[in-house]
Short mmCIF file of C-alpha atoms in Angstrom, two decimals:
data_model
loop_
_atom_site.label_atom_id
_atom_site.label_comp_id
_atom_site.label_asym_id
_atom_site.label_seq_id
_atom_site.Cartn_x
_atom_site.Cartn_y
_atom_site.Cartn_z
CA UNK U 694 4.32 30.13 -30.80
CA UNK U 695 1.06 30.85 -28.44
CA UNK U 696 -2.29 29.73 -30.20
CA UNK U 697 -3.04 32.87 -32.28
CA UNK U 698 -0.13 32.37 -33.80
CA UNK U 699 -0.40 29.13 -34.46
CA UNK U 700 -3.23 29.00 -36.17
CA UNK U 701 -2.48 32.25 -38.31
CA UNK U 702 0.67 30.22 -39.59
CA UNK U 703 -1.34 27.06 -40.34
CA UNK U 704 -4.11 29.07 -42.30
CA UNK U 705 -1.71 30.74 -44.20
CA UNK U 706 0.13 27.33 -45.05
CA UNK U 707 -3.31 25.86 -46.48
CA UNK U 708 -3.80 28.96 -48.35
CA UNK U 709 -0.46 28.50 -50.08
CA UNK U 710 -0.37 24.10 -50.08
CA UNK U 711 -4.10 23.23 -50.58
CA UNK U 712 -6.57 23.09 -53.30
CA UNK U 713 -8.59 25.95 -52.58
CA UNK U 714 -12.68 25.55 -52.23
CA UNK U 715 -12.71 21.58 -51.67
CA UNK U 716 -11.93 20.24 -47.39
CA UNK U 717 -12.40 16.91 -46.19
CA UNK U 718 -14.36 15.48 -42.86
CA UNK U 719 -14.79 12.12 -41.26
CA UNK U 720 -17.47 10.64 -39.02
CA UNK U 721 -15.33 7.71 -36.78
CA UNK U 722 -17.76 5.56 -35.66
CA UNK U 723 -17.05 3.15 -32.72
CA UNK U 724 -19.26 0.68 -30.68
CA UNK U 725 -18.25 0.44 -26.91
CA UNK U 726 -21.02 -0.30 -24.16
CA UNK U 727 -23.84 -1.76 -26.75
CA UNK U 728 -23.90 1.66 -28.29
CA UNK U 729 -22.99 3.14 -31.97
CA UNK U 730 -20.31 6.46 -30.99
CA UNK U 731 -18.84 9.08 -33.08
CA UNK U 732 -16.10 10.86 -32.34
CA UNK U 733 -16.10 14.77 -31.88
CA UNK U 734 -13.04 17.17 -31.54
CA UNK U 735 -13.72 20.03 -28.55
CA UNK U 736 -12.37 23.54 -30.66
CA UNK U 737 -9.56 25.18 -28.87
CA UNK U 738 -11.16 27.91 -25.93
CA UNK U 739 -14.93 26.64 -26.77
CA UNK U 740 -17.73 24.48 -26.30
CA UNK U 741 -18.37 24.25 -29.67
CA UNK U 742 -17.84 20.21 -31.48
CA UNK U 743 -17.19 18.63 -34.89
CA UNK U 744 -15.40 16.61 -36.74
CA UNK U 745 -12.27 15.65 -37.12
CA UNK U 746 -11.30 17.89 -40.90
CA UNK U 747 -8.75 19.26 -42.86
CA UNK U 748 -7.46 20.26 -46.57
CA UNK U 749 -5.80 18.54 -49.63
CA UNK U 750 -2.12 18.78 -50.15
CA UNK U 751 -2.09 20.58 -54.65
CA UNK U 752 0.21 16.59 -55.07
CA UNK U 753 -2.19 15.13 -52.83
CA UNK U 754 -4.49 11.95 -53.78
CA UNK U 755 -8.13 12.95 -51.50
CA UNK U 756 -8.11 9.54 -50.18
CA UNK U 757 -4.34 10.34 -48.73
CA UNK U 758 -5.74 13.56 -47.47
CA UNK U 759 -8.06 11.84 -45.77
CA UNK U 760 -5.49 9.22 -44.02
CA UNK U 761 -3.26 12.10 -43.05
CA UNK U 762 -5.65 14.58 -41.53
CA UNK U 763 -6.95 11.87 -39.79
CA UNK U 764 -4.07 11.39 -38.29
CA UNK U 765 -2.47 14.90 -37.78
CA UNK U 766 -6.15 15.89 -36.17
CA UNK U 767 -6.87 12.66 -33.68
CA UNK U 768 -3.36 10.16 -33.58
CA UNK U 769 -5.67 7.16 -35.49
CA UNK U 770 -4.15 5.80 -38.27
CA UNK U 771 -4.62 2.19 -39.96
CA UNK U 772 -7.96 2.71 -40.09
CA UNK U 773 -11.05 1.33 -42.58
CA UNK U 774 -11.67 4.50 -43.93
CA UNK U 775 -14.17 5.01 -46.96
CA UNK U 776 -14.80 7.60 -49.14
CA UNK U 777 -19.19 8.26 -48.87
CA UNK U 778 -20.70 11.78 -50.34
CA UNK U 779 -19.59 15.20 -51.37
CA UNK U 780 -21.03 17.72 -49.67
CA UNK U 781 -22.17 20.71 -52.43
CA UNK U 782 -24.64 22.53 -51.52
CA UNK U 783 -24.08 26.26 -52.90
CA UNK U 784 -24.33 27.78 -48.61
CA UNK U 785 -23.53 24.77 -46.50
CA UNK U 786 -23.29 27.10 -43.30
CA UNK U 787 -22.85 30.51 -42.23
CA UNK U 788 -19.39 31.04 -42.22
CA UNK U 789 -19.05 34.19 -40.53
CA UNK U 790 -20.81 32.64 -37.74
CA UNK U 791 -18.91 29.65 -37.61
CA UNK U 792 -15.68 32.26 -37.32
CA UNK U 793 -17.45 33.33 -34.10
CA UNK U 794 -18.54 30.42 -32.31
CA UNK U 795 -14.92 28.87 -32.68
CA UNK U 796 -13.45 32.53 -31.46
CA UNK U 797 -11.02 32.77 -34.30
CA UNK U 798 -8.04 34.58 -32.99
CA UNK U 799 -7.98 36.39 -36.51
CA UNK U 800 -10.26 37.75 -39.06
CA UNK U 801 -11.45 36.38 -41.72
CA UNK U 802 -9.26 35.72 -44.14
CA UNK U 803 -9.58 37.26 -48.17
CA UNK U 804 -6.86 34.46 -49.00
CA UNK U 805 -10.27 32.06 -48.26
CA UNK U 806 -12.90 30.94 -50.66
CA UNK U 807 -16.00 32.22 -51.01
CA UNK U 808 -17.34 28.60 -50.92
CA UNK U 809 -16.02 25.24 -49.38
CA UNK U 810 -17.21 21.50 -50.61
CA UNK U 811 -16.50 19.00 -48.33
CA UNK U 812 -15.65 15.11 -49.04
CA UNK U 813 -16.90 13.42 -46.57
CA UNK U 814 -15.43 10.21 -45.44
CA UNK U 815 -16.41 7.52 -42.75
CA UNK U 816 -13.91 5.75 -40.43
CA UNK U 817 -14.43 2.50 -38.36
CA UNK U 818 -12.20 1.60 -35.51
CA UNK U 819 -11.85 -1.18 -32.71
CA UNK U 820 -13.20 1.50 -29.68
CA UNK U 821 -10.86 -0.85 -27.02
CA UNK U 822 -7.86 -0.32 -29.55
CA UNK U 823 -7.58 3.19 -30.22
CA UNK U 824 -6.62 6.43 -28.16
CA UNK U 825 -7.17 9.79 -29.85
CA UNK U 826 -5.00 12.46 -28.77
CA UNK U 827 -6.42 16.10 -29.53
CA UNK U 828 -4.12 19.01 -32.19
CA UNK U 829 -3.36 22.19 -31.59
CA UNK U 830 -6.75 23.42 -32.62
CA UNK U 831 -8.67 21.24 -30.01
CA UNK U 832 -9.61 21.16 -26.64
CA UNK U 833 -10.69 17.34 -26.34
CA UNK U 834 -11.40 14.21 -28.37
CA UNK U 835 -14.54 12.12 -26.85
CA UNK U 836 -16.85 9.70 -28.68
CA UNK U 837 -20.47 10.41 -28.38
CA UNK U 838 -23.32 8.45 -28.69
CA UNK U 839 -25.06 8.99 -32.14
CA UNK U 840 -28.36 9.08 -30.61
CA UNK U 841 -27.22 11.93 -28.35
CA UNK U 842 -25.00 14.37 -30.46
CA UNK U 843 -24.20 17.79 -29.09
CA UNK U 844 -24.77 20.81 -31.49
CA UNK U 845 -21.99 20.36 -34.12
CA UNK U 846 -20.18 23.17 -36.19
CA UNK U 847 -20.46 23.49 -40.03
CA UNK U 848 -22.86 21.17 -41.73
CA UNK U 849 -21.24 18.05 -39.43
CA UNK U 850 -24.68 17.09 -37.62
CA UNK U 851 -26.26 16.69 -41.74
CA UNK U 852 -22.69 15.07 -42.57
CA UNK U 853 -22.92 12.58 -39.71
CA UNK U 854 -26.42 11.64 -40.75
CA UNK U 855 -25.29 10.87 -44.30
CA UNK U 856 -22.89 8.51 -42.98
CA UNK U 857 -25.18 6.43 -41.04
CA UNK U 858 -27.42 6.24 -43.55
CA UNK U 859 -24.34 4.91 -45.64
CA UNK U 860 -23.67 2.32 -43.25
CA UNK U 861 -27.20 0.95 -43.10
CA UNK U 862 -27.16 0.79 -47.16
CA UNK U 863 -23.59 -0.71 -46.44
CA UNK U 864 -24.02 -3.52 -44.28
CA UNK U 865 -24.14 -6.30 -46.13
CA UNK U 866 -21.27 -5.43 -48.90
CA UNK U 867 -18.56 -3.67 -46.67
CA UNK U 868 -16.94 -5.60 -43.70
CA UNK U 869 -18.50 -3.10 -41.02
CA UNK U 870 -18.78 -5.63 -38.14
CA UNK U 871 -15.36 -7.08 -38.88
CA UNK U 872 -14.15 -3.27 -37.88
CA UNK U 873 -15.99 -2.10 -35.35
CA UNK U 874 -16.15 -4.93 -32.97
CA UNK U 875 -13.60 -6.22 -30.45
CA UNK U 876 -11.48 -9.31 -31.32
CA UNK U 877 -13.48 -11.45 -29.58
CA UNK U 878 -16.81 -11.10 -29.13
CA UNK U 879 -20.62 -12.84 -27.87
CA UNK U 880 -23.73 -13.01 -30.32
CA UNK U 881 -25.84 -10.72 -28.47
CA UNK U 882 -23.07 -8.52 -28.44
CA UNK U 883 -22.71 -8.81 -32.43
CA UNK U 884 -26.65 -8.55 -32.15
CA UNK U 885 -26.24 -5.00 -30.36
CA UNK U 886 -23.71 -3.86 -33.43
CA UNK U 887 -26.33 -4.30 -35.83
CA UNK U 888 -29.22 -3.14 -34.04
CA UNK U 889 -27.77 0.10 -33.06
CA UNK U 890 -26.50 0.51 -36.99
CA UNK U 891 -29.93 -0.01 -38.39
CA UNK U 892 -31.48 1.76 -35.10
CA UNK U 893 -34.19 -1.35 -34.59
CA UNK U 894 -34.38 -3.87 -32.54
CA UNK U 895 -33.95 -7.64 -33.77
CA UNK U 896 -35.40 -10.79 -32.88
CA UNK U 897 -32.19 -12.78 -31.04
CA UNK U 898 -33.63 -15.97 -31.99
CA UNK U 899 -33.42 -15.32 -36.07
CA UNK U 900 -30.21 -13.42 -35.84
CA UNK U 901 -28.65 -16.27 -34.16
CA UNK U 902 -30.00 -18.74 -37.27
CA UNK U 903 -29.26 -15.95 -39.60
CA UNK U 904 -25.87 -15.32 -38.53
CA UNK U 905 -24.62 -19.17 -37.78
CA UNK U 906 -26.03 -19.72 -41.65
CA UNK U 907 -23.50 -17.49 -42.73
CA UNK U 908 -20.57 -19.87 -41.77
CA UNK U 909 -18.32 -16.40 -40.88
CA UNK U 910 -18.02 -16.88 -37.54
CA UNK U 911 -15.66 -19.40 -35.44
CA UNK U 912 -16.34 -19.92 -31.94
CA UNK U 913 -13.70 -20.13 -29.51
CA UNK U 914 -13.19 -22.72 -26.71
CA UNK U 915 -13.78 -19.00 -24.39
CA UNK U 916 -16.53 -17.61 -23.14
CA UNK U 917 -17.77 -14.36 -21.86
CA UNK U 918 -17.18 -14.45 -17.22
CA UNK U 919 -18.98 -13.18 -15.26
CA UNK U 920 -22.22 -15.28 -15.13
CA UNK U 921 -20.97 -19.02 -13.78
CA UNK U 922 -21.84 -21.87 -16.85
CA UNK U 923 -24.89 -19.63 -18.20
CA UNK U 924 -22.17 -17.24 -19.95
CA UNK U 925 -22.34 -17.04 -23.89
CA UNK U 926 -19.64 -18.47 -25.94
CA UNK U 927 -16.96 -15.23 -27.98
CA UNK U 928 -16.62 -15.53 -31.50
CA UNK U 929 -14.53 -14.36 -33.47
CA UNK U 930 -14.59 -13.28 -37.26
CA UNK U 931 -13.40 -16.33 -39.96
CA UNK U 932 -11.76 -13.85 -42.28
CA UNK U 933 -11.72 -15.79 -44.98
CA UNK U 934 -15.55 -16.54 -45.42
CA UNK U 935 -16.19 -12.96 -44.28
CA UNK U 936 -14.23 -11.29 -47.10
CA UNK U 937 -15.90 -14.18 -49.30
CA UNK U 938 -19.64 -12.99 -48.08
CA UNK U 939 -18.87 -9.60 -48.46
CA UNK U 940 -18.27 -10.25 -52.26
CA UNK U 941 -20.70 -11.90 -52.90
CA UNK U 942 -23.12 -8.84 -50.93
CA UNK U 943 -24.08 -11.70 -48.88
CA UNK U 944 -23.99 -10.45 -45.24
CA UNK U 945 -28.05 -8.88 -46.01
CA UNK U 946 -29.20 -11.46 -42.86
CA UNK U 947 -31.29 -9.10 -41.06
CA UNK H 1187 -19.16 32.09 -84.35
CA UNK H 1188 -17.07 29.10 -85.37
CA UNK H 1189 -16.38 26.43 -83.48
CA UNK H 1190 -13.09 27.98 -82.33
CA UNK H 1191 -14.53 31.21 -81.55
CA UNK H 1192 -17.42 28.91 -79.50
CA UNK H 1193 -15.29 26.99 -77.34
CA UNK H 1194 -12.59 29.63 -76.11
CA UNK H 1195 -15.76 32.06 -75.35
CA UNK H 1196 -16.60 29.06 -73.65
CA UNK H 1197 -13.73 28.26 -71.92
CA UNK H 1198 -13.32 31.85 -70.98
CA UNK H 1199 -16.74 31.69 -69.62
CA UNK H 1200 -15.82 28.34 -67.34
CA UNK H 1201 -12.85 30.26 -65.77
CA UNK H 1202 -15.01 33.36 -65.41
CA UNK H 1203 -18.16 31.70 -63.69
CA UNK H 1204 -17.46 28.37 -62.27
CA UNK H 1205 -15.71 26.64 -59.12
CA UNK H 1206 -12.07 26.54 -60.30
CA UNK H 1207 -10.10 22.72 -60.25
CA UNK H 1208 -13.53 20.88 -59.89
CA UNK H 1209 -15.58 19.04 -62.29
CA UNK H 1210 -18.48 16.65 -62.89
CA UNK H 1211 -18.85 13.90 -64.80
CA UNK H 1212 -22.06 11.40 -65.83
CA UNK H 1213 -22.74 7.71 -66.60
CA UNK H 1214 -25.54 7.62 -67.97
CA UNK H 1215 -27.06 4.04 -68.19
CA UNK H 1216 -30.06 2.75 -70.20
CA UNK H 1217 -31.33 -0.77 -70.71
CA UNK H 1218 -32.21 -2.09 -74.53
CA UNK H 1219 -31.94 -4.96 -75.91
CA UNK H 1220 -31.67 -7.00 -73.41
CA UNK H 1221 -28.21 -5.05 -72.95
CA UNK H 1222 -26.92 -2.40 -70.04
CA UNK H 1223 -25.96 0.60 -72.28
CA UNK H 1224 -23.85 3.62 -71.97
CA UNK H 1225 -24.27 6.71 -73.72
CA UNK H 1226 -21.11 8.37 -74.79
CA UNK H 1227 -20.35 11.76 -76.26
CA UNK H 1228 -18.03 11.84 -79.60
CA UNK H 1229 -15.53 14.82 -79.29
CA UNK H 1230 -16.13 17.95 -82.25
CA UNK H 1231 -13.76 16.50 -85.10
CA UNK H 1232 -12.44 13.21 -83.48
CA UNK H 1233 -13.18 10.00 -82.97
CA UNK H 1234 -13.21 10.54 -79.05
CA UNK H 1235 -15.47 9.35 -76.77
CA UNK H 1236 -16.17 10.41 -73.20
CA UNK H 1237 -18.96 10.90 -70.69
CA UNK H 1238 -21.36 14.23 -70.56
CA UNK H 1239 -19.49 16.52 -68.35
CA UNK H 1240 -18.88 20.14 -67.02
CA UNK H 1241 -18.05 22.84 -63.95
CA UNK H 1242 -20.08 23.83 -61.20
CA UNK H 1243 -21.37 27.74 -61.28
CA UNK H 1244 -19.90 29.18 -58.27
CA UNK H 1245 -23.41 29.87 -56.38
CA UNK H 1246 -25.03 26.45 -57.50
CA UNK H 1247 -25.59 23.40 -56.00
CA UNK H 1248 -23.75 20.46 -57.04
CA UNK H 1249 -26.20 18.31 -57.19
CA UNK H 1250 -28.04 21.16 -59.68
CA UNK H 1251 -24.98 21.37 -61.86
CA UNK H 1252 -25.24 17.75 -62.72
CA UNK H 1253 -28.62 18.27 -64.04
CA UNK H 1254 -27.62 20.97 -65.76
CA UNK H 1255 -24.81 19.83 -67.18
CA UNK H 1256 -26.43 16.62 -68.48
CA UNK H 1257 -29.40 18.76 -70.11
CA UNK H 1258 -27.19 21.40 -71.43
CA UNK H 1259 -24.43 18.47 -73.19
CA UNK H 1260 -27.53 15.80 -73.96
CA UNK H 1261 -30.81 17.07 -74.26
CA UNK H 1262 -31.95 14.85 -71.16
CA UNK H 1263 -33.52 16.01 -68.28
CA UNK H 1264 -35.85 14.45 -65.16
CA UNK H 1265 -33.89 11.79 -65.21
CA UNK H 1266 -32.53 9.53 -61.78
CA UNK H 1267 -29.43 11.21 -60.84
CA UNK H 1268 -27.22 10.34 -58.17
CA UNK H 1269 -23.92 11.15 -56.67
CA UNK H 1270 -21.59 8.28 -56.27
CA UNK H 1271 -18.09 9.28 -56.08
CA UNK H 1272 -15.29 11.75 -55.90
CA UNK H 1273 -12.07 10.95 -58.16
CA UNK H 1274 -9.61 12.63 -56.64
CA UNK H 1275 -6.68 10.65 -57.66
CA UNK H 1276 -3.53 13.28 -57.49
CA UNK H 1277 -2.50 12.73 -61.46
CA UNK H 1278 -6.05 11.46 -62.90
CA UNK H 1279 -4.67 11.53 -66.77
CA UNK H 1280 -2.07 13.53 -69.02
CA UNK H 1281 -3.79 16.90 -69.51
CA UNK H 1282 -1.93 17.85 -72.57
CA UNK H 1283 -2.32 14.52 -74.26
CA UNK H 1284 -5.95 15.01 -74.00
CA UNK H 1285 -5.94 18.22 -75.19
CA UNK H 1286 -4.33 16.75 -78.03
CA UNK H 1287 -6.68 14.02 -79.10
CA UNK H 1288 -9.58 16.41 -78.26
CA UNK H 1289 -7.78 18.87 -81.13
CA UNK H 1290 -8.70 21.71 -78.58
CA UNK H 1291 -8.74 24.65 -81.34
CA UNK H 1292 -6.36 26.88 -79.19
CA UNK H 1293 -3.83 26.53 -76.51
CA UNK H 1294 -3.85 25.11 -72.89
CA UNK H 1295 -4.94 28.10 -70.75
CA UNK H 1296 -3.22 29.06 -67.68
CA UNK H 1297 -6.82 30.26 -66.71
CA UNK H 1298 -7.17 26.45 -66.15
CA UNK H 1299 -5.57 24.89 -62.82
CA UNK H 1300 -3.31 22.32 -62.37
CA UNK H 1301 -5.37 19.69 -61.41
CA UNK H 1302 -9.20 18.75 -61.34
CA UNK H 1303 -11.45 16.63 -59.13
CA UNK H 1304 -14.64 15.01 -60.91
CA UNK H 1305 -17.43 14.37 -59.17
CA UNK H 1306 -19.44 11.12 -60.12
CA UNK H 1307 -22.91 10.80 -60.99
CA UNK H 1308 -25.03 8.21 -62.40
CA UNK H 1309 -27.93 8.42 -64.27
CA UNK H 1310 -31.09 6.13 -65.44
CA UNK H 1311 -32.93 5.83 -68.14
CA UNK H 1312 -35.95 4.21 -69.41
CA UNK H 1313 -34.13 3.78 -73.51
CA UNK H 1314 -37.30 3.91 -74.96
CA UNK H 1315 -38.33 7.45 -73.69
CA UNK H 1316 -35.44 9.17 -75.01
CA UNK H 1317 -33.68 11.02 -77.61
CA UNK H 1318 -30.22 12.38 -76.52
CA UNK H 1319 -29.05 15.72 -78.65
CA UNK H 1320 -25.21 16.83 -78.89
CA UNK H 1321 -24.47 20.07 -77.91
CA UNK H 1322 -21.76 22.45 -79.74
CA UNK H 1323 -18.73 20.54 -78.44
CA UNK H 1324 -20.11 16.93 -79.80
CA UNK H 1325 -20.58 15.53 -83.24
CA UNK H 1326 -22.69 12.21 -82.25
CA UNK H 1327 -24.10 11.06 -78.81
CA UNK H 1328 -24.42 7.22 -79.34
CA UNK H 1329 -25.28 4.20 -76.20
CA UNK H 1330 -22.43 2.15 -76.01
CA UNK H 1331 -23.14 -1.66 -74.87
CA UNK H 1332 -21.28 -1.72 -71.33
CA UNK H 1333 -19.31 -4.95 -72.33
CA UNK H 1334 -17.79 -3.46 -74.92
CA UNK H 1335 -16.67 0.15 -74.84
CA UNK H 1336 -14.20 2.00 -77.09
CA UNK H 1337 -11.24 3.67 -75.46
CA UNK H 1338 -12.78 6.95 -73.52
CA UNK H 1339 -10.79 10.24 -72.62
CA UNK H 1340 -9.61 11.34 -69.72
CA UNK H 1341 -10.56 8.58 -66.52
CA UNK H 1342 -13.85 8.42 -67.85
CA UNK H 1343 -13.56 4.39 -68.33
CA UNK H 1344 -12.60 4.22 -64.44
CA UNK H 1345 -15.80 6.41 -64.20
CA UNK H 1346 -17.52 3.41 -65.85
CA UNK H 1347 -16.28 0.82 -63.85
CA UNK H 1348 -17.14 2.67 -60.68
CA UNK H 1349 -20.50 3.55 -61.13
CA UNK H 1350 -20.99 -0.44 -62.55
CA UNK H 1351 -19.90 -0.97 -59.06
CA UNK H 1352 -22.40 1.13 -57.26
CA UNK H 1353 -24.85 0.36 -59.36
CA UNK H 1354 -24.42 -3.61 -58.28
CA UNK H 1355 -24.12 -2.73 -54.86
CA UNK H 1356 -27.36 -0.44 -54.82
CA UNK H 1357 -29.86 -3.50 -56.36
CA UNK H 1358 -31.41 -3.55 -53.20
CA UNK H 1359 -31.89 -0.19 -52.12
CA UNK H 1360 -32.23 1.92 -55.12
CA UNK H 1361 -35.10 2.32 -57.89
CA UNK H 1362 -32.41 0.51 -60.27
CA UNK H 1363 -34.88 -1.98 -62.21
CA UNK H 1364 -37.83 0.92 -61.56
CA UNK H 1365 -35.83 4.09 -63.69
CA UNK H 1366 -34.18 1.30 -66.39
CA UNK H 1367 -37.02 -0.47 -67.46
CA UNK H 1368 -39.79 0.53 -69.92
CA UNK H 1369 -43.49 0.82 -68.56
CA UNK H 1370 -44.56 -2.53 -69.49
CA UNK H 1371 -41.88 -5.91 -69.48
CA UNK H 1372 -41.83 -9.56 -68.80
CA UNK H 1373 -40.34 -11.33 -66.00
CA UNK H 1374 -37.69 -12.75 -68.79
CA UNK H 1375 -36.57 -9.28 -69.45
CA UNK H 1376 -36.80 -7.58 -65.81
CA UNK H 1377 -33.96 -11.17 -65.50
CA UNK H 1378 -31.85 -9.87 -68.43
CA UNK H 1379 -31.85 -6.67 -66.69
CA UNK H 1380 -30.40 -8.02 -63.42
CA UNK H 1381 -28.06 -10.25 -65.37
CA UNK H 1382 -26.58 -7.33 -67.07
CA UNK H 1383 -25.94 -5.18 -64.26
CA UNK H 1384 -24.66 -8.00 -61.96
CA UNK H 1385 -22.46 -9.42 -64.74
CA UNK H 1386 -23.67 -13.00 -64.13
CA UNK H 1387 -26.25 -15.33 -65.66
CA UNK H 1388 -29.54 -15.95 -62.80
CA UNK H 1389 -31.49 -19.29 -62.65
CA UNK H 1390 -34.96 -18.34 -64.11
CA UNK H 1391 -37.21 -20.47 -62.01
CA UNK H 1392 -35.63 -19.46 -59.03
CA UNK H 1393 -35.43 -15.53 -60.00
CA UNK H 1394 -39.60 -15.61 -60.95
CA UNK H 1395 -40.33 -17.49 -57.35
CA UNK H 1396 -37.88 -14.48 -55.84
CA UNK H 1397 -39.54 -11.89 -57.75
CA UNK H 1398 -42.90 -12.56 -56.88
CA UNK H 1399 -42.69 -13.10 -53.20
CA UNK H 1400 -41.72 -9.38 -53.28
CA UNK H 1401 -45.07 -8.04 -54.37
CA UNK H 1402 -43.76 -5.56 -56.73
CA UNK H 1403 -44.81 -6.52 -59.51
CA UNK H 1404 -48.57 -5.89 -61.24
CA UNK H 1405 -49.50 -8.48 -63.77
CA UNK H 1406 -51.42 -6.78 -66.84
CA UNK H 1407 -54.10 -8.38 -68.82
CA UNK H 1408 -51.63 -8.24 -71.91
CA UNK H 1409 -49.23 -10.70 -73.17
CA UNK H 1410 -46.05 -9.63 -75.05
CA UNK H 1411 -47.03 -10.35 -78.42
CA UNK H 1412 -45.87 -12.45 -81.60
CA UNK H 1413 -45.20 -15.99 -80.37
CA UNK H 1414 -49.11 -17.21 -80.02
CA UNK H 1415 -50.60 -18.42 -76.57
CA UNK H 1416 -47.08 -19.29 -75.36
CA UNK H 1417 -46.12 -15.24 -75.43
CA UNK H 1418 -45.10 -13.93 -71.59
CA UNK H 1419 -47.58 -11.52 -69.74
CA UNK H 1420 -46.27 -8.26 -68.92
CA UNK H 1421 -46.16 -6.72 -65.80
CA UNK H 1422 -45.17 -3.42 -64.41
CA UNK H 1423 -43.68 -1.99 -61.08
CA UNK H 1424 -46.34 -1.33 -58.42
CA UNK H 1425 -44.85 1.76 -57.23
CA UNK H 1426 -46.01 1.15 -53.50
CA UNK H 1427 -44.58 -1.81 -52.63
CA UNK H 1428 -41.73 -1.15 -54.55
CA UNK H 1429 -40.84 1.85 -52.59
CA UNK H 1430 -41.86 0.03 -49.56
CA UNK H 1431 -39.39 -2.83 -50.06
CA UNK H 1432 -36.34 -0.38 -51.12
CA UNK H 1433 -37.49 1.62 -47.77
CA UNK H 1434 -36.25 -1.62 -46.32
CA UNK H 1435 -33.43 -2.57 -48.17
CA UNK H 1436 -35.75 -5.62 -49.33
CA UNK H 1437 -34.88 -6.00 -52.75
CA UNK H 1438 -32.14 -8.16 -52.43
CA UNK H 1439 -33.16 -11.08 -53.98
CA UNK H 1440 -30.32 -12.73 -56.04
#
């Protein structure tokens, strides 16, 4: 089967497996190089981004939907995955347009909705753990800096907004750090995390009080080469006391 | 029309006009007595409760079919309203046994689909301002104290819990205490307030010193009256500084 084809079939297969009217998208966030990333799927033949979305099976729990077309559309799986916001507006985008700027080997289809709502769902992942591998639809995975996002398809540049926005109101009740940093990691580095979540700067001195006062950090016997005996201790994450702070909506330190 | 004649027309009118296999569904919380309330909606003829629901017009907004919906089944409207989850489990409760204890006047329609997703919303209220009114479909509208809820139809008790959640993991960053509480209140009952949304009893010396380093609060030249010169002052929210400190996530205080 050559593209057209391909995609034809797979249309037709949502039409006749999926709840009509309601999709699903996901903002993956990832931190590599002191910077907060998103990753965007390149559509098939274009220039043209987004993110990574899909439909809902008719026996299909949403948050299962969300796992699997994860998967099917980048490889990840296993990840900390969150249901955030429903996207409703009555027009969320031109949709004949949309049809054009991904040069839809077809026409529009009658057998879709006048309307689509979107659940939108954020993803966190270890950036030095993963490897997303591009579907049949897409060109190219890459992660993106969030302060530098290419024009995105749809509604995804308002969706990936909303996400960040839930991450800031999020940081001190879900385990956000715990997933997007390495193993093993430096303060300043941790430092970087949060400062490129909530998009300010921080003073190093209080996060360092702020964060050791926490107790969920355990520093290793390691430390960061490169820079002779002047080279900052890693960390890592004490689970335990982590999952314990997070209950308790204790992590608010900053 | 009778009641029967009502709710097919109105059913008819659903299938006709609104976004097929979604819903939406509201908690709507008020604060009295020194109690986190409920208000639930008594089925036509039962002794049923659930949450003020309904279906999305096909060219509306979500977000503007919750406030609909909540005006058209309780007489409310302006109030805080916000989106906090999608249930989208894949079997979210035995249609036909609800049908059943809701003695629906007719037979399950195959106008209706196989499955619906319900969006989540929340709601505050200030108790004292309000008067809720039951629409065709509802003998009684009556707040229910959150501790201690009768059984509810459909998931609507898993609707509960959920927004409970949010609402305990918002404190900080929403106008919670701002859209429950009347005009005027003591620091004593701004404490019951917190207590009853986080579930847990708060040292009062410690909550007043916490309170007032956040500059929120006006004290008026009135006391709460009835108990002499030992009566509380009241205060009220200074709108400012409250928004400023949400703006900042700064109202995490317990």
């Amino acid at each position: 089967m050559d593209y057209t084809e391909q995609i034809i079939s797979f249309h037709n297969f949502i039409a006749d497996e999926c709840i009509p009217g309601v999709s699903l998208d996901c903002a993956i966030f990832g931190f590599h190089d002191t910077r907060l990333k998103v990753l965007l799927l390149r559509w098939k033949d274009t220039s043209e981004w987004c993110l990574p979305g899909g439909f809902i099976y008719k026996t299909e729990s949403v948050d299962r939907a969300a796992e699997r077309v994860l998967y099917e559309r980048t490889g990840l799986d296993k990840l900390f995955l969150q249901q955030f916001h429903l996207f409703g507006d009555a027009v969320r985008y031109d949709r004949e347009e949309m049809w054009r700027r991904q040069k839809m080997p077809m026409s529009f289809s009658e057998r879709w909705p006048e309307r689509t709502l979107s659940v939108g769902y954020y993803a966190l992942v270890d950036h030095t753990q993963v490897t997303p591998t591009p579907d049949f639809m897409t060109d190219e995975c890459r992660w993106w800096d969030i302060s530098d996002l290419p024009s995105l398809l749809y509604d995804h540049r308002q969706i990936v907004t909303v996400a960040l926005q839930t991450l800031r109101s999020q940081l001190n009740w879900q385990p956000i750090g715990l997933n997007l940093m390495a193993e093993k990691f430096t303060i300043p580095e941790l430092q970087r995390l949060y400062e490129a979540v909530l998009d300010k700067p921080l003073d190093a001195r209080n996060f360092h009080k702020k964060i050791m006062g926490l107790h969920i950090l355990t520093r290793l016997d390691e430390r960061r080469t490169g820079k002779a005996h002047k080279s900052p201790f890693l960390y890592r994450f004490d689970r335990e006391n982590y999952q314990k702070a997070l209950g308790n909506g204790n992590l608010s330190f900053v």
